[in-house]
Short mmCIF file of C-alpha atoms in Angstrom, two decimals:
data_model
loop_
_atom_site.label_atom_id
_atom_site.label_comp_id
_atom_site.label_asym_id
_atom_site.label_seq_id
_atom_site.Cartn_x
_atom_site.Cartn_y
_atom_site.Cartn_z
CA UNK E 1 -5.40 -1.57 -8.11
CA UNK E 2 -5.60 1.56 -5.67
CA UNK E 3 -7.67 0.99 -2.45
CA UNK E 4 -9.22 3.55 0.13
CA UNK E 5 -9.55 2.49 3.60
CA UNK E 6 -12.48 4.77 5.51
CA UNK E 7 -13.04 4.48 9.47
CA UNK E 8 -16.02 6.10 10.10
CA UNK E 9 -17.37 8.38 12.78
CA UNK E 10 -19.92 10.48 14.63
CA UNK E 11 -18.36 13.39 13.83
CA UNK E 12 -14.72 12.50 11.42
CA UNK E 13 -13.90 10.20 8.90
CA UNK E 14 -10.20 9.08 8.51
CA UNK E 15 -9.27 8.01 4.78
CA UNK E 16 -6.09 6.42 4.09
CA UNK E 17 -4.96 5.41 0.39
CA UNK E 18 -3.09 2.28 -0.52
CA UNK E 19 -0.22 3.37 -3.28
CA UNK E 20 -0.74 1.74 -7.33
CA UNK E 21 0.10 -1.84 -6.11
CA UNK E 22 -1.82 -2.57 -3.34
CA UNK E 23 0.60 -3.24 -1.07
CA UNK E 24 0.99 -0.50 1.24
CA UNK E 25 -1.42 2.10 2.81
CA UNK E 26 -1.11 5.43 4.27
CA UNK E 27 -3.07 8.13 5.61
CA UNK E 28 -4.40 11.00 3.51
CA UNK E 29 -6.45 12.55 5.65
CA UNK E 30 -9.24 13.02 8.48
CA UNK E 31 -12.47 14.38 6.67
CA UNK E 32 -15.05 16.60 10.29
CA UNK E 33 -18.43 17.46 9.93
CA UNK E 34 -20.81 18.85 12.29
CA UNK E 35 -23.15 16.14 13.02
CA UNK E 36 -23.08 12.95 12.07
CA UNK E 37 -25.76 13.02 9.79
CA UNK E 38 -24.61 15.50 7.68
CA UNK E 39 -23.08 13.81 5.15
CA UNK E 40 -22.77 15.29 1.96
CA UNK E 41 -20.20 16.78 2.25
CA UNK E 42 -18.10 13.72 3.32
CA UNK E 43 -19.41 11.90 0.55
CA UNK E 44 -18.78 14.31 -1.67
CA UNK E 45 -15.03 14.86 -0.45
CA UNK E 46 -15.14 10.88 -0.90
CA UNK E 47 -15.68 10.85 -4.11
CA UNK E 48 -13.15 13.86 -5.23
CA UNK E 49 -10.33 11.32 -3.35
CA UNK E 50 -11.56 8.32 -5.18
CA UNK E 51 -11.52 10.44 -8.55
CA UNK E 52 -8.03 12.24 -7.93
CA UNK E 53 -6.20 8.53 -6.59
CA UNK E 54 -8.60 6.33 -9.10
CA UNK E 55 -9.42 4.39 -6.16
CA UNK E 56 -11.31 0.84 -7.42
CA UNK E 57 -12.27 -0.66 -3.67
CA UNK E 58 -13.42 0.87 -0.45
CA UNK E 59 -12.53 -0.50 2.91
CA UNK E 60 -14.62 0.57 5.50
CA UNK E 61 -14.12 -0.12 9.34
CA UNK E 62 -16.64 -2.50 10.81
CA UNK E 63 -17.21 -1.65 14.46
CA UNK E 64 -17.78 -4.91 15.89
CA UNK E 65 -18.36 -5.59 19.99
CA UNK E 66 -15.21 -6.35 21.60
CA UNK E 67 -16.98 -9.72 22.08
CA UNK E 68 -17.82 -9.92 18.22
CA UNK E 69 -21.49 -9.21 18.00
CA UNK E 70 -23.28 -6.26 16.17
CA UNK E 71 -24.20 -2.79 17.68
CA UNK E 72 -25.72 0.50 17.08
CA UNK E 73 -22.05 1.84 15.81
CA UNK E 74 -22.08 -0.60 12.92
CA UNK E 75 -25.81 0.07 12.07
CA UNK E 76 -24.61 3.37 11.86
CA UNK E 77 -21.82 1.95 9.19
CA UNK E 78 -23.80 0.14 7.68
CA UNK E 79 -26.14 2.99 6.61
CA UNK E 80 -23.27 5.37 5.37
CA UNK E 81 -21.62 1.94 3.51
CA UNK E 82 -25.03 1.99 1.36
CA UNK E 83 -25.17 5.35 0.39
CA UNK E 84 -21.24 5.25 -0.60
CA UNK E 85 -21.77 2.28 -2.51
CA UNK E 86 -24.96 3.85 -4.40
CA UNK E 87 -22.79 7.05 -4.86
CA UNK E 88 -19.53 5.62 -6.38
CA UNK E 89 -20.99 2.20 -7.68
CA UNK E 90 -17.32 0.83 -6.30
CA UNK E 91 -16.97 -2.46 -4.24
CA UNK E 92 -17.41 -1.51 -0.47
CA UNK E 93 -15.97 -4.04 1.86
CA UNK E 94 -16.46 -4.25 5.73
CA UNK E 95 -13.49 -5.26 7.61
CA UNK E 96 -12.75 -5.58 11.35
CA UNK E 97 -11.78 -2.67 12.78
CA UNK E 98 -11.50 -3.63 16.64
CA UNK E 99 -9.03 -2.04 18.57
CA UNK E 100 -7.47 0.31 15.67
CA UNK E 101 -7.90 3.38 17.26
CA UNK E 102 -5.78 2.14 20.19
CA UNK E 103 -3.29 0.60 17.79
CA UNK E 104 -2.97 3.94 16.45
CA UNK E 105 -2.70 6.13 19.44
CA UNK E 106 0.31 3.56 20.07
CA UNK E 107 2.13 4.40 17.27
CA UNK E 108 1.26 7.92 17.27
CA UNK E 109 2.59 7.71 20.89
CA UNK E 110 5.55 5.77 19.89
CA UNK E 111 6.53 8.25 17.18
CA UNK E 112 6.05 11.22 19.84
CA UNK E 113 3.41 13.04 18.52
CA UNK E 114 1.85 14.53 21.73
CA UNK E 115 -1.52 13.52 23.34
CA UNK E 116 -3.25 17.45 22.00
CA UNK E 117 -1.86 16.78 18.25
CA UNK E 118 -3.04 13.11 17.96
CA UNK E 119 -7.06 14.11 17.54
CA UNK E 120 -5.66 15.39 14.00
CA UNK E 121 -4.06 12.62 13.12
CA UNK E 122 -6.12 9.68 15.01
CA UNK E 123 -8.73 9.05 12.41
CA UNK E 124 -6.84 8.49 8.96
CA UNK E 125 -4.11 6.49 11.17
CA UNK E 126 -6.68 4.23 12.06
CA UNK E 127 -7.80 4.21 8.50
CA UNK E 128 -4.61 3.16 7.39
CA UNK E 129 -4.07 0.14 10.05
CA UNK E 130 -7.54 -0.65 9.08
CA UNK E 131 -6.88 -0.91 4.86
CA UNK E 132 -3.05 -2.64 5.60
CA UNK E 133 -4.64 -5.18 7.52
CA UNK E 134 -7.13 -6.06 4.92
CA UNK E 135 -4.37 -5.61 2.06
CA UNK E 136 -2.19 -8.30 4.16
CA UNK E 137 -4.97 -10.67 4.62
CA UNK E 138 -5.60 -10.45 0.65
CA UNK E 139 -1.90 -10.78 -0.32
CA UNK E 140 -2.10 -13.94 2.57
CA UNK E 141 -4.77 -15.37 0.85
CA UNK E 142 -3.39 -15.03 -2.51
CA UNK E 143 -0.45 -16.78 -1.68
CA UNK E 144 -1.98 -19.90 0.17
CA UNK E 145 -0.55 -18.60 3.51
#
């Protein structure tokens, strides 16, 4: 089973793509648009991705509070979650996504890619930390652990 990880933004969404298994993800790719209620175009490069990689399950970021609780961000989410679920008619799961932005500006860091080249690769790095962390809490749970 293929899954797509999706951090969404104002203004970007990364998408990452786990490979045939499962088991690990990567990033594919950071989709801009103007404003961030322009989405149709996101949606509809959404949907060509899920076609093209025959992606079965969506992972999408859920921007929790550092202190847990709910916000405008993930009202936000929650709104664009609905109309990809009504689009694709694929399982949509939220998942955690505190602190994965600054996870991957660490590793971006840490694999020199400097401070003016990380906005292109930010967004679908956080995607990725954002789908392996949910496809290691599945395999966890899977195995008892």
């Amino acid at each position: 089973m293929r899954y797509m990880g999706l951090d969404y933004g104002d203004k970007t969404v990364g998408v990452a793509v786990s490979d045939e298994l499962g088991i690990t993800a990567q990033p594919l790719e950071t989709i801009t648009r103007e404003r961030w209620n322009k989405l149709r175009q996101t949606c509809k490069r959404i949907e060509e991705i899920i076609v093209d990689k025959k992606v079965e399950v969506i992972v999408v970021g859920k921007p929790l509070n550092m202190n847990g609780t709910e916000g405008e961000r993930l009202e936000k989410t929650r709104e664009f979650i609905d109309m990809i679920k009504r689009r694709t008619g694929l399982k949509v799961v939220e998942f955690d996504e505190r602190l994965t932005t600054v996870e991957a500006d660490r590793i971006l860091d840490a694999t020199g890619v400097t401070a003016s080249a990380r906005k292109e690769y930010i967004d679908k790095m956080a995607a990725a930390i954002i789908l392996q962390t949910y496809l290691d809490m599945e395999k966890n749970i899977s195995e008892g652990i």
